[in-house]
């Protein structure tokens, strides 16, 4: 069974993430989407909220071979722990590349059994990021095209509350 892990902050999940999840799910027997608990990076949504939003979105998209989880510590260890042979990451622009390249090299050094694959964003999602969603949403802007339909209400409410 080929298992892949798609790690990220997902703060919150966007249509860009969903596109990568959908495509990744077609390539592997199981795709584990995992929320990274990063104590250095301040998140707006709690880990539980991020997991819940992902679960609702994945369920709504009818993706039955996708599992949502969270982890802290080293991705290389987590990959080993769940028996994943591949790490999936998305690439939007050249600006993503350098950081992603470095991460991929470090992760392979730490766990030579897992390789990183990059899925190139779909053109319509190229500009899309969680930070853009947070910014537009907190000023009351319409984020309905940016986040999965199942979670628009929850994400909007949370961002507006936060801004007040
Ligand atoms: P991180 O903090 O790990 O970068 P993110 O949640 O921002 O977490 O992103 C997780 C992964 O999804 C990264 O590989 C990122 O490049 C990718 N990603 C984010 N937005 C998009 C998008 N619009 N299109 C394709 N990939 C994306």
Short mmCIF file of C-alpha atoms in Angstrom, two decimals, residues 79-139:
data_model
loop_
_atom_site.label_atom_id
_atom_site.label_comp_id
_atom_site.label_asym_id
_atom_site.label_seq_id
_atom_site.Cartn_x
_atom_site.Cartn_y
_atom_site.Cartn_z
CA UNK A 79 6.60 9.89 7.89
CA UNK A 80 8.39 6.82 9.23
CA UNK A 81 5.82 6.34 11.97
CA UNK A 82 2.85 6.15 9.59
CA UNK A 83 4.71 4.12 6.98
CA UNK A 84 4.57 6.81 4.29
CA UNK A 85 7.02 6.59 1.40
CA UNK A 86 6.24 10.01 -0.07
CA UNK A 87 5.86 13.58 1.14
CA UNK A 88 3.59 15.68 -1.06
CA UNK A 89 4.05 19.44 -1.27
CA UNK A 90 2.52 22.05 -3.55
CA UNK A 91 4.45 24.62 -5.55
CA UNK A 92 2.92 27.93 -6.48
CA UNK A 93 5.76 30.06 -7.75
CA UNK A 94 9.52 30.28 -7.89
CA UNK A 95 9.36 31.96 -4.50
CA UNK A 96 8.15 28.68 -2.94
CA UNK A 97 10.96 26.75 -4.54
CA UNK A 98 14.03 27.57 -2.48
CA UNK A 99 12.44 26.82 0.86
CA UNK A 100 10.75 23.67 -0.43
CA UNK A 101 13.98 22.45 -2.01
CA UNK A 102 15.82 22.86 1.29
CA UNK A 103 13.06 21.07 3.23
CA UNK A 104 13.03 18.18 0.75
CA UNK A 105 16.79 17.72 1.09
CA UNK A 106 16.72 17.83 4.88
CA UNK A 107 13.81 15.42 5.04
CA UNK A 108 15.56 12.92 2.77
CA UNK A 109 18.68 13.17 4.88
CA UNK A 110 16.66 12.48 8.03
CA UNK A 111 14.58 9.72 6.45
CA UNK A 112 16.14 8.26 3.28
CA UNK A 113 13.09 6.00 2.83
CA UNK A 114 10.79 8.88 1.98
CA UNK A 115 10.97 11.09 -1.09
CA UNK A 116 9.29 14.43 -1.66
CA UNK A 117 7.13 15.03 -4.72
CA UNK A 118 5.94 18.46 -5.79
CA UNK A 119 2.60 19.06 -7.41
CA UNK A 120 2.44 22.26 -9.37
CA UNK A 121 -0.51 24.46 -8.51
CA UNK A 122 -3.42 24.81 -10.89
CA UNK A 123 -3.21 28.21 -12.57
CA UNK A 124 -6.41 29.47 -10.93
CA UNK A 125 -4.95 28.85 -7.45
CA UNK A 126 -1.58 30.36 -8.05
CA UNK A 127 -2.20 33.49 -5.99
CA UNK A 128 -4.06 31.69 -3.23
CA UNK A 129 -2.64 31.31 0.27
CA UNK A 130 -3.96 30.92 3.80
CA UNK A 131 -2.58 34.35 4.69
CA UNK A 132 -4.54 35.95 1.84
CA UNK A 133 -7.72 34.25 3.10
CA UNK A 134 -7.04 35.49 6.65
CA UNK A 135 -6.43 39.03 5.45
CA UNK A 136 -9.41 39.31 3.09
CA UNK A 137 -11.74 37.56 5.56
CA UNK A 138 -10.74 39.66 8.53
CA UNK A 139 -11.73 42.82 6.64
#
